[in-house]
Amino acid sequence: MNLDLLKRLCETPGIPGREERVRALIETEAKLLFDEIAVDAMGSLVCTRKGKGKNPEKIMLACHMDEIGFIVSHVTDKGFLHVQPLGGFDPRNLFSRRVLVCSETGDHKGVMNAEGKPIHIQSPEDRKKVPEPADFIIDTGHGAAAKDIFKIGDSVVMDEPFTEMGGKIVSKALDNRIACWLGLEAVRRMIDKGWSHDCELTVAFTVQEEIGLRGARTVAFAVKPDIGIGVDTTLCCDTPGVPEKDRTTVQGAGVGIHLKDGSFISDRGLVAEFEAIATAKEIPFQRTVLASGGQDGAALQQAASGARAIGIVVGTRYIHT
């Protein structure tokens, strides 16, 4: 496995609307794998391999590039940064987190914590309050000089290194750089094996999924796929304190064939076809259902006159933390 590429993908900053550094990394790899490469007006990278057949069926994979993060909304006179979230965070996971603030002057390390008193001087009522993500501030250590370094609109990501641990991978941005990696490596493997395809295959590395599937919508309207495949992560809650019925996926039980979430329902025929292929190839799989949330498969399904669509997902523990 090309884990070095996955590491570089995960460690590259790229919040919604600021995916250009991730796109540049992917584009370098994609030039060796696809017949045509284009960047659309929103910034999605659209990569196409021509099919061998006449009037080929169009199959499109969507792999979003953006990660959840923050955008700087204010810089105080003392140099603290106020931020607004881009994507869904649980504020319980944000205390004393190391972050990277990406500005025109470079990437700067910082510490995120909630406004207010430390526990030593909190009242009993203070201790009951759970802050919202927008209540957190960032201290970069620059003091008043921060006003000359940072601007409103600078991006913030978690400063978490890619680590191999006990046979697993721990990193920020696995949602959804794992899908970007899979989109590249699947095509690379197909080329290495000498496999041809009759269909026209488009792998779109999309923008702004975490704030509403925005990039996938515009790409899908342009491509007009017959079949759309949303490649993403999903919950893996096989950890203490979660009832079995709420686990979504279990690590080690195989790839997730995504049936439903809050944004779309996968095509029943595609589900049956994917499961039949997995069974024939002895590929472990598990069905996944979510009550809420969404992914790019919904945008592919609903674009133009519509497409058959399905989700392929990777179970990931501690997602959006």
Short mmCIF file of C-alpha atoms in Angstrom, two decimals:
data_model
loop_
_atom_site.label_atom_id
_atom_site.label_comp_id
_atom_site.label_asym_id
_atom_site.label_seq_id
_atom_site.Cartn_x
_atom_site.Cartn_y
_atom_site.Cartn_z
CA MET A 1 0.00 0.00 0.00
CA ASN A 2 1.15 3.51 -0.83
CA LEU A 3 0.84 4.80 2.73
CA ASP A 4 3.24 7.66 2.05
CA LEU A 5 0.67 9.18 -0.31
CA LEU A 6 -2.10 8.73 2.26
CA LYS A 7 0.09 10.39 4.88
CA ARG A 8 0.77 13.38 2.65
CA LEU A 9 -2.91 13.68 1.78
CA CYS A 10 -4.00 13.60 5.42
CA GLU A 11 -1.39 16.05 6.67
CA THR A 12 -2.05 18.65 3.96
CA PRO A 13 -4.44 21.38 5.19
CA GLY A 14 -7.68 21.85 3.26
CA ILE A 15 -10.86 23.16 4.88
CA PRO A 16 -13.99 23.77 2.77
CA GLY A 17 -13.25 26.47 0.21
CA ARG A 18 -9.50 26.20 0.80
CA GLU A 19 -8.73 22.85 -0.82
CA GLU A 20 -6.11 24.09 -3.31
CA ARG A 21 -3.09 22.52 -1.56
CA VAL A 22 -4.80 19.13 -1.46
CA ARG A 23 -5.84 19.51 -5.09
CA ALA A 24 -2.27 20.27 -6.17
CA LEU A 25 -1.03 17.09 -4.49
CA ILE A 26 -3.75 14.97 -6.09
CA GLU A 27 -3.24 16.55 -9.51
CA THR A 28 0.44 15.57 -9.51
CA GLU A 29 -0.58 11.93 -9.04
CA ALA A 30 -3.60 12.07 -11.35
CA LYS A 31 -1.61 13.27 -14.37
CA LEU A 32 -0.07 9.81 -14.58
CA LEU A 33 -3.42 8.00 -14.41
CA PHE A 34 -6.12 9.81 -16.39
CA ASP A 35 -6.71 10.88 -20.00
CA GLU A 36 -8.22 14.26 -19.14
CA ILE A 37 -7.91 16.50 -16.08
CA ALA A 38 -9.76 19.75 -15.44
CA VAL A 39 -10.48 22.08 -12.54
CA ASP A 40 -14.03 23.45 -12.51
CA ALA A 41 -15.11 26.93 -11.41
CA MET A 42 -15.61 25.87 -7.79
CA GLY A 43 -12.23 24.16 -7.56
CA SER A 44 -13.11 20.48 -7.89
CA LEU A 45 -10.59 18.34 -9.77
CA VAL A 46 -12.35 16.32 -12.48
CA CYS A 47 -10.32 13.38 -13.84
CA THR A 48 -11.58 11.21 -16.70
CA ARG A 49 -10.50 7.95 -18.36
CA LYS A 50 -12.07 7.27 -21.73
CA GLY A 51 -13.94 4.02 -22.30
CA LYS A 52 -13.29 1.44 -25.00
CA GLY A 53 -16.90 1.02 -26.01
CA LYS A 54 -19.17 3.06 -28.28
CA ASN A 55 -21.57 5.41 -26.46
CA PRO A 56 -20.00 4.39 -23.15
CA GLU A 57 -21.91 4.45 -19.91
CA LYS A 58 -20.70 7.24 -17.63
CA ILE A 59 -19.61 6.20 -14.16
CA MET A 60 -18.56 8.86 -11.69
CA LEU A 61 -16.84 8.51 -8.32
CA ALA A 62 -16.94 11.48 -5.94
CA CYS A 63 -14.18 11.77 -3.33
CA HIS A 64 -14.31 15.03 -1.42
CA MET A 65 -11.05 16.82 -0.64
CA ASP A 66 -12.15 19.10 2.18
CA GLU A 67 -11.76 18.41 5.89
CA ILE A 68 -13.67 19.97 8.77
CA GLY A 69 -11.94 22.97 10.27
CA PHE A 70 -12.37 26.60 11.21
CA ILE A 71 -12.11 30.02 9.63
CA VAL A 72 -10.73 33.03 11.51
CA SER A 73 -13.50 35.56 12.18
CA HIS A 74 -11.69 38.07 14.43
CA VAL A 75 -8.21 38.87 15.76
CA THR A 76 -8.18 40.62 19.16
CA ASP A 77 -5.75 43.37 20.14
CA LYS A 78 -4.01 40.84 22.39
CA GLY A 79 -3.61 38.39 19.54
CA PHE A 80 -6.28 35.80 20.25
CA LEU A 81 -8.13 34.39 17.23
CA HIS A 82 -11.88 33.93 17.23
CA VAL A 83 -13.08 31.32 14.75
CA GLN A 84 -16.21 29.89 13.17
CA PRO A 85 -16.54 26.17 12.42
CA LEU A 86 -16.74 24.76 8.91
CA GLY A 87 -18.25 21.32 9.40
CA GLY A 88 -19.65 19.49 12.38
CA PHE A 89 -17.60 19.41 15.60
CA ASP A 90 -18.39 18.01 19.04
CA PRO A 91 -17.12 20.80 21.34
CA ARG A 92 -16.18 18.25 24.00
CA ASN A 93 -13.28 17.26 21.74
CA LEU A 94 -11.89 20.77 21.26
CA PHE A 95 -10.36 21.58 24.63
CA SER A 96 -6.60 22.24 24.57
CA ARG A 97 -6.21 21.03 20.99
CA ARG A 98 -3.15 21.85 18.95
CA VAL A 99 -4.06 23.50 15.67
CA LEU A 100 -2.42 24.87 12.55
CA VAL A 101 -3.42 28.35 11.39
CA CYS A 102 -2.78 28.75 7.66
CA SER A 103 -2.19 32.37 6.65
CA GLU A 104 -0.50 34.29 3.86
CA THR A 105 2.64 34.36 6.04
CA GLY A 106 2.75 30.57 6.36
CA ASP A 107 1.43 27.87 8.68
CA HIS A 108 1.54 28.74 12.37
CA LYS A 109 1.00 26.48 15.35
CA GLY A 110 -1.57 27.38 17.97
CA VAL A 111 -3.58 26.04 20.90
CA MET A 112 -7.37 26.04 20.90
CA ASN A 113 -9.36 26.32 24.11
CA ALA A 114 -12.71 27.64 25.26
CA GLU A 115 -13.09 31.21 26.45
CA GLY A 116 -13.60 31.67 30.18
CA LYS A 117 -12.16 30.55 33.49
CA PRO A 118 -9.92 27.51 34.04
CA ILE A 119 -11.33 24.77 36.25
CA HIS A 120 -9.39 26.03 39.29
CA ILE A 121 -11.56 29.15 39.60
CA GLN A 122 -14.84 27.95 38.09
CA SER A 123 -18.03 27.98 40.10
CA PRO A 124 -20.26 24.87 40.18
CA GLU A 125 -22.50 26.60 37.62
CA ASP A 126 -19.52 27.37 35.36
CA ARG A 127 -18.61 23.69 35.29
CA LYS A 128 -22.04 22.73 33.96
CA LYS A 129 -21.72 24.86 30.84
CA VAL A 130 -20.78 23.16 27.57
CA PRO A 131 -19.34 25.69 25.10
CA GLU A 132 -20.29 25.79 21.44
CA PRO A 133 -17.55 25.47 18.79
CA ALA A 134 -17.77 29.23 18.15
CA ASP A 135 -16.90 29.85 21.84
CA PHE A 136 -13.34 28.58 21.34
CA ILE A 137 -10.34 30.85 20.76
CA ILE A 138 -6.83 30.17 19.46
CA ASP A 139 -3.62 31.33 21.11
CA THR A 140 -0.62 31.32 18.74
CA GLY A 141 1.79 32.86 21.23
CA HIS A 142 2.39 35.92 19.04
CA GLY A 143 0.56 38.36 21.29
CA ALA A 144 -0.29 41.74 19.77
CA ALA A 145 1.90 40.94 16.74
CA ALA A 146 -0.77 38.44 15.67
CA LYS A 147 -2.73 41.27 14.06
CA ASP A 148 0.10 41.65 11.54
CA ILE A 149 0.31 37.90 10.89
CA PHE A 150 -3.31 36.72 10.70
CA LYS A 151 -6.36 37.97 8.83
CA ILE A 152 -10.06 37.29 8.90
CA GLY A 153 -10.59 34.35 6.56
CA ASP A 154 -7.42 32.45 7.44
CA SER A 155 -8.04 28.72 7.79
CA VAL A 156 -7.50 26.48 10.80
CA VAL A 157 -7.03 22.71 10.89
CA MET A 158 -6.12 20.26 13.62
CA ASP A 159 -2.37 19.74 14.07
CA GLU A 160 -2.41 15.95 14.32
CA PRO A 161 0.34 13.84 12.70
CA PHE A 162 -0.35 10.74 10.64
CA THR A 163 0.52 7.78 12.87
CA GLU A 164 0.48 4.00 12.46
CA MET A 165 -0.69 2.46 15.72
CA GLY A 166 -1.32 -1.21 16.43
CA GLY A 167 -1.98 -2.05 12.80
CA LYS A 168 -4.33 0.93 12.38
CA ILE A 169 -3.94 4.49 11.13
CA VAL A 170 -4.60 7.57 13.26
CA SER A 171 -4.74 10.97 11.59
CA LYS A 172 -6.69 14.13 11.06
CA ALA A 173 -8.64 14.41 7.81
CA LEU A 174 -9.13 10.69 7.14
CA ASP A 175 -12.58 12.07 6.34
CA ASN A 176 -12.14 12.22 3.46
CA ARG A 177 -8.55 11.91 2.30
CA ILE A 178 -8.93 8.13 2.57
CA ALA A 179 -11.40 8.36 -0.34
CA CYS A 180 -9.06 10.60 -2.36
CA TRP A 181 -6.34 8.01 -1.81
CA LEU A 182 -8.68 5.18 -2.83
CA GLY A 183 -9.76 7.05 -5.97
CA LEU A 184 -6.14 7.36 -7.09
CA GLU A 185 -4.92 3.95 -6.00
CA ALA A 186 -7.87 2.06 -7.52
CA VAL A 187 -7.11 3.55 -10.94
CA ARG A 188 -3.38 2.95 -10.47
CA ARG A 189 -4.06 -0.71 -9.68
CA MET A 190 -6.33 -1.01 -12.71
CA ILE A 191 -3.53 0.31 -14.94
CA ASP A 192 -0.89 -1.90 -13.32
CA LYS A 193 -3.08 -4.96 -13.89
CA GLY A 194 -3.75 -4.02 -17.51
CA TRP A 195 -7.50 -3.94 -16.99
CA SER A 196 -9.55 -2.07 -19.60
CA HIS A 197 -13.08 -0.72 -19.24
CA ASP A 198 -15.88 0.02 -21.67
CA CYS A 199 -17.36 2.79 -19.53
CA GLU A 200 -16.20 6.39 -19.32
CA LEU A 201 -14.81 6.69 -15.79
CA THR A 202 -14.70 10.02 -13.99
CA VAL A 203 -13.14 10.41 -10.56
CA ALA A 204 -14.05 13.81 -9.16
CA PHE A 205 -12.12 15.14 -6.19
CA THR A 206 -14.75 17.53 -4.92
CA VAL A 207 -14.81 20.64 -2.74
CA GLN A 208 -17.03 21.83 0.10
CA GLU A 209 -18.73 18.51 0.89
CA GLU A 210 -18.62 19.17 4.62
CA ILE A 211 -20.84 22.24 4.28
CA GLY A 212 -23.47 20.89 1.91
CA LEU A 213 -22.14 18.66 -0.92
CA ARG A 214 -21.54 21.81 -2.96
CA GLY A 215 -18.69 20.79 -5.25
CA ALA A 216 -20.22 17.44 -6.16
CA ARG A 217 -23.42 19.14 -7.31
CA THR A 218 -21.69 21.27 -9.93
CA VAL A 219 -19.47 18.44 -11.18
CA ALA A 220 -22.39 16.05 -11.48
CA PHE A 221 -24.42 18.57 -13.48
CA ALA A 222 -21.49 18.87 -15.91
CA VAL A 223 -20.67 15.15 -16.19
CA LYS A 224 -24.26 13.85 -16.08
CA PRO A 225 -23.27 10.36 -14.89
CA ASP A 226 -25.41 7.29 -15.46
CA ILE A 227 -24.07 5.78 -12.24
CA GLY A 228 -22.71 7.76 -9.30
CA ILE A 229 -20.60 6.36 -6.47
CA GLY A 230 -19.99 8.44 -3.37
CA VAL A 231 -16.77 7.31 -1.70
CA ASP A 232 -16.47 8.48 1.90
CA THR A 233 -15.94 7.55 5.50
CA THR A 234 -18.72 6.65 7.90
CA LEU A 235 -19.17 6.07 11.60
CA CYS A 236 -17.51 3.14 13.31
CA CYS A 237 -18.89 3.11 16.84
CA ASP A 238 -17.71 -0.36 17.92
CA THR A 239 -16.32 1.19 21.09
CA PRO A 240 -17.38 1.04 24.77
CA GLY A 241 -20.57 2.88 25.64
CA VAL A 242 -22.32 2.50 22.28
CA PRO A 243 -25.20 -0.02 21.92
CA GLU A 244 -24.66 -2.66 19.24
CA LYS A 245 -27.60 -1.36 17.21
CA ASP A 246 -25.92 2.06 16.88
CA ARG A 247 -22.45 0.96 15.76
CA THR A 248 -23.01 1.58 12.02
CA THR A 249 -19.84 -0.38 11.15
CA VAL A 250 -17.40 -2.68 12.91
CA GLN A 251 -13.68 -2.43 12.15
CA GLY A 252 -12.36 -5.52 10.42
CA ALA A 253 -15.77 -6.54 9.07
CA GLY A 254 -15.12 -5.19 5.59
CA VAL A 255 -15.99 -2.29 3.32
CA GLY A 256 -19.29 -0.52 3.94
CA ILE A 257 -21.99 -0.67 1.29
CA HIS A 258 -23.99 2.42 2.17
CA LEU A 259 -27.74 1.97 1.91
CA LYS A 260 -29.12 5.18 3.41
CA ASP A 261 -28.41 8.39 5.26
CA GLY A 262 -30.14 11.74 5.67
CA SER A 263 -29.35 12.80 2.10
CA PHE A 264 -30.07 9.82 -0.16
CA ILE A 265 -31.04 6.17 -0.50
CA SER A 266 -28.76 3.97 -2.60
CA ASP A 267 -30.14 2.34 -5.73
CA ARG A 268 -31.39 -1.12 -4.81
CA GLY A 269 -30.09 -2.75 -7.98
CA LEU A 270 -26.61 -1.31 -7.46
CA VAL A 271 -26.57 -2.56 -3.88
CA ALA A 272 -27.40 -6.07 -5.09
CA GLU A 273 -24.77 -5.87 -7.86
CA PHE A 274 -22.03 -4.61 -5.53
CA GLU A 275 -22.82 -7.28 -2.96
CA ALA A 276 -22.78 -10.00 -5.62
CA ILE A 277 -19.36 -8.85 -6.86
CA ALA A 278 -17.99 -8.67 -3.31
CA THR A 279 -19.27 -12.16 -2.57
CA ALA A 280 -17.82 -13.59 -5.79
CA LYS A 281 -14.43 -11.95 -5.13
CA GLU A 282 -14.50 -12.91 -1.43
CA ILE A 283 -14.35 -9.26 -0.36
CA PRO A 284 -15.78 -8.78 3.16
CA PHE A 285 -18.52 -6.17 3.32
CA GLN A 286 -21.11 -4.79 5.70
CA ARG A 287 -24.27 -2.81 5.08
CA THR A 288 -24.49 0.67 6.58
CA VAL A 289 -27.46 2.85 7.47
CA LEU A 290 -27.40 6.31 9.06
CA ALA A 291 -30.39 8.26 10.36
CA SER A 292 -28.84 11.62 9.48
CA GLY A 293 -25.81 13.11 7.76
CA GLY A 294 -25.04 13.06 4.07
CA GLN A 295 -22.42 12.46 1.41
CA ASP A 296 -21.63 13.26 -2.21
CA GLY A 297 -23.60 10.27 -3.49
CA ALA A 298 -26.74 12.35 -2.93
CA ALA A 299 -25.49 15.10 -5.24
CA LEU A 300 -24.67 12.59 -7.97
CA GLN A 301 -28.10 11.00 -7.67
CA GLN A 302 -29.99 14.29 -7.98
CA ALA A 303 -28.02 16.12 -10.67
CA ALA A 304 -29.60 16.98 -14.03
CA SER A 305 -32.13 14.24 -14.87
CA GLY A 306 -30.80 12.00 -12.08
CA ALA A 307 -28.54 8.99 -11.82
CA ARG A 308 -28.45 5.63 -10.14
CA ALA A 309 -26.24 6.07 -7.11
CA ILE A 310 -24.64 4.19 -4.25
CA GLY A 311 -22.22 4.91 -1.44
CA ILE A 312 -19.02 3.01 -0.67
CA VAL A 313 -17.73 3.87 2.79
CA VAL A 314 -14.85 3.20 5.17
CA GLY A 315 -15.75 2.76 8.83
CA THR A 316 -13.73 5.27 10.87
CA ARG A 317 -13.59 5.58 14.64
CA TYR A 318 -13.79 8.99 16.33
CA ILE A 319 -14.87 10.72 13.15
CA HIS A 320 -15.13 14.56 13.19
CA THR A 321 -12.92 14.90 16.26
#
